[in-house]
Short mmCIF file of C-alpha atoms in Angstrom, two decimals:
data_model
loop_
_atom_site.label_atom_id
_atom_site.label_comp_id
_atom_site.label_asym_id
_atom_site.label_seq_id
_atom_site.Cartn_x
_atom_site.Cartn_y
_atom_site.Cartn_z
CA ALA A 139 -0.08 -0.02 0.08
CA ASN A 140 1.47 3.39 -0.85
CA ILE A 141 -0.11 7.30 -0.20
CA GLY A 142 1.42 8.65 -3.61
CA SER A 143 0.52 11.94 -3.78
CA ILE A 144 -0.50 14.85 -1.52
CA HIS A 145 -1.78 17.82 -2.72
CA GLY A 146 -3.57 20.86 -0.83
CA GLY A 147 -3.21 24.41 -0.01
CA GLN A 148 -2.85 27.33 -1.89
CA ALA A 149 -0.03 29.68 0.13
CA THR A 150 2.18 29.08 3.09
CA ASN A 151 0.03 31.75 5.16
CA ILE A 152 -3.21 30.22 4.63
CA VAL A 153 -4.59 27.27 6.21
CA CYS A 154 -5.37 24.60 3.61
CA PRO A 155 -9.19 24.20 3.43
CA GLU A 156 -8.64 20.62 1.42
CA VAL A 157 -6.17 17.90 0.71
CA VAL A 158 -6.55 15.29 -1.68
CA MET A 159 -4.73 12.35 -1.46
CA GLN A 160 -4.04 9.24 -4.26
CA GLY A 161 -2.98 6.04 -3.17
CA GLU A 162 -3.07 2.43 -4.25
CA ALA A 163 -3.12 -1.16 -2.44
CA ARG A 164 -2.11 -4.26 -3.66
CA SER A 165 -2.23 -7.83 -3.27
CA ARG A 166 -2.57 -11.33 -4.95
CA ASP A 167 -4.92 -12.58 -2.74
CA ALA A 168 -8.34 -10.63 -2.54
CA ARG A 169 -9.13 -11.07 1.01
CA LYS A 170 -5.47 -9.67 2.12
CA LEU A 171 -6.38 -6.44 -0.36
CA ALA A 172 -9.79 -5.92 1.16
CA LYS A 173 -8.16 -6.51 4.48
CA GLN A 174 -5.84 -3.59 3.50
CA VAL A 175 -8.03 -1.44 2.00
CA ARG A 176 -10.51 -1.67 4.86
CA HIS A 177 -7.80 -0.34 7.24
CA MET A 178 -6.41 2.42 5.14
CA VAL A 179 -10.15 3.91 5.13
CA GLU A 180 -10.45 3.17 8.89
CA THR A 181 -7.53 5.45 9.29
CA LEU A 182 -8.57 8.03 7.58
CA GLU A 183 -12.02 8.26 8.76
CA GLU A 184 -10.75 7.62 12.68
CA SER A 185 -8.19 10.58 11.87
CA ALA A 186 -10.66 12.85 10.26
CA LYS A 187 -13.09 12.46 13.07
CA GLN A 188 -10.36 13.05 15.70
CA TYR A 189 -9.36 16.11 14.30
CA GLY A 190 -13.00 17.35 13.42
CA ALA A 191 -12.59 17.16 9.62
CA ALA A 192 -14.61 15.47 6.96
CA VAL A 193 -13.10 12.82 4.86
CA THR A 194 -14.69 11.43 1.57
CA VAL A 195 -13.10 8.14 -0.24
CA ASP A 196 -13.50 7.10 -3.78
CA LEU A 197 -12.32 3.71 -4.39
CA ASP A 198 -11.30 2.50 -7.56
CA HIS A 199 -10.53 -1.44 -8.15
CA GLN A 200 -8.75 -1.27 -11.32
CA TYR A 201 -7.76 -4.71 -11.85
CA GLU A 202 -8.24 -8.45 -10.67
CA ALA A 203 -5.17 -10.51 -9.85
CA TYR A 204 -4.45 -13.09 -11.74
CA ARG A 205 -2.10 -16.55 -11.20
CA LEU A 206 -0.57 -18.97 -13.69
CA SER A 207 0.27 -22.43 -13.98
CA ARG A 208 4.37 -22.80 -14.97
CA ARG A 209 2.74 -25.37 -17.56
CA SER A 210 0.49 -23.20 -18.68
CA GLN A 211 0.77 -22.52 -22.40
CA ALA A 212 1.81 -18.76 -22.06
CA VAL A 213 4.59 -19.43 -19.65
CA THR A 214 5.76 -22.21 -21.84
CA ILE A 215 6.10 -20.50 -25.13
CA ALA A 216 8.23 -17.72 -23.29
CA ALA A 217 10.42 -19.76 -21.31
CA HIS A 218 11.00 -22.17 -24.00
CA ALA A 219 11.87 -18.73 -26.30
CA ALA A 220 14.26 -17.57 -23.65
CA LYS A 221 15.72 -20.71 -23.17
CA ARG A 222 16.64 -21.17 -26.65
CA LEU A 223 18.22 -17.66 -26.69
CA GLY A 224 20.10 -19.14 -23.43
CA LEU A 225 18.63 -16.47 -21.14
CA ALA A 226 18.02 -17.35 -17.43
CA VAL A 227 14.23 -18.20 -16.84
CA GLU A 228 12.96 -17.07 -13.15
CA PHE A 229 9.76 -17.64 -12.51
CA LYS A 230 8.18 -15.16 -9.73
CA SER A 231 4.85 -13.99 -8.73
CA VAL A 232 4.74 -10.00 -8.35
CA GLY A 233 1.89 -7.86 -6.89
CA GLY A 234 2.37 -5.34 -9.71
CA GLY A 235 -0.82 -4.52 -12.48
CA SER A 236 -0.42 -4.63 -15.99
CA ASP A 237 -2.11 -5.27 -19.32
CA ALA A 238 -1.97 -8.81 -18.25
CA ASN A 239 -4.01 -8.26 -15.45
CA VAL A 240 -6.50 -7.03 -17.97
CA PHE A 241 -6.32 -10.04 -20.52
CA ASN A 242 -6.60 -12.65 -17.87
CA ALA A 243 -9.37 -11.20 -16.48
CA ASN A 244 -11.30 -11.62 -20.18
CA GLY A 245 -9.96 -15.31 -20.50
CA LEU A 246 -6.65 -14.51 -22.38
CA PRO A 247 -3.81 -16.07 -20.70
CA ALA A 248 -0.75 -13.52 -20.29
CA CYS A 249 2.43 -13.41 -18.47
CA VAL A 250 4.12 -10.28 -17.71
CA LEU A 251 8.31 -10.20 -18.93
CA GLY A 252 10.82 -8.35 -17.06
CA THR A 253 13.20 -7.13 -19.49
CA ALA A 254 15.48 -4.76 -19.70
CA MET A 255 14.32 -2.93 -17.01
CA ARG A 256 17.17 -1.06 -14.22
CA SER A 257 15.97 0.84 -10.98
CA VAL A 258 12.37 0.72 -11.71
CA HIS A 259 10.22 3.38 -10.46
CA THR A 260 13.04 5.23 -8.95
CA HIS A 261 14.17 8.47 -10.46
CA GLU A 262 17.26 6.81 -11.64
CA GLU A 263 15.11 3.73 -13.63
CA HIS A 264 16.52 3.30 -17.10
CA ALA A 265 17.40 0.34 -19.52
CA SER A 266 20.49 -1.05 -21.56
CA ILE A 267 20.72 -0.48 -25.39
CA GLU A 268 21.93 -4.12 -25.30
CA ASP A 269 19.18 -5.25 -22.84
CA LEU A 270 16.61 -3.70 -25.71
CA TYR A 271 18.57 -5.10 -28.14
CA ARG A 272 17.62 -8.45 -26.14
CA THR A 273 14.44 -7.74 -25.25
CA ALA A 274 13.59 -7.49 -29.43
CA HIS A 275 15.37 -10.52 -29.89
CA LEU A 276 13.30 -12.53 -27.14
CA VAL A 277 10.07 -11.13 -28.40
CA LEU A 278 10.99 -12.52 -31.98
CA ALA A 279 11.54 -15.82 -30.67
CA ILE A 280 8.22 -16.13 -28.59
CA ILE A 281 6.30 -15.18 -31.94
CA GLU A 282 8.35 -17.74 -33.46
CA GLU A 283 7.52 -19.93 -30.50
CA GLY A 284 3.88 -19.64 -30.58
CA ALA A 285 3.82 -20.19 -34.25
CA ARG A 286 5.37 -23.56 -33.99
CA VAL A 287 2.78 -24.79 -31.39
CA ALA A 288 -0.21 -23.28 -32.80
#
């Protein structure tokens, strides 16, 4: 969970009449996600009440978590393609959101590939040209592997 932005006020010498905060909560487990969201909302409501303020919470559920078996076609195609290129293959569950969440929720199995990114979501985020070339070769190998098994 993270509060990613806090905005409010107009000048340093004026009491701020309103603050807008935006945050998010993620989990691969729907019950844990619901518990975390409930905790965040209750904390905001209790804090507002304690200081005589009002709070309005708008919740926006953006995507469903998904799990793919290592034996699923999407995973095996990507893994075979990577191995064919001599790339290391690691299987990890992550809590991020991507287009794959939407595809899976609509019955199209898709997996996310970690490629070319360093220091992700920081001010130092970058990718090397060599890794970008490797990623392009991987995409081509995945297309070829998919065509082979189709």
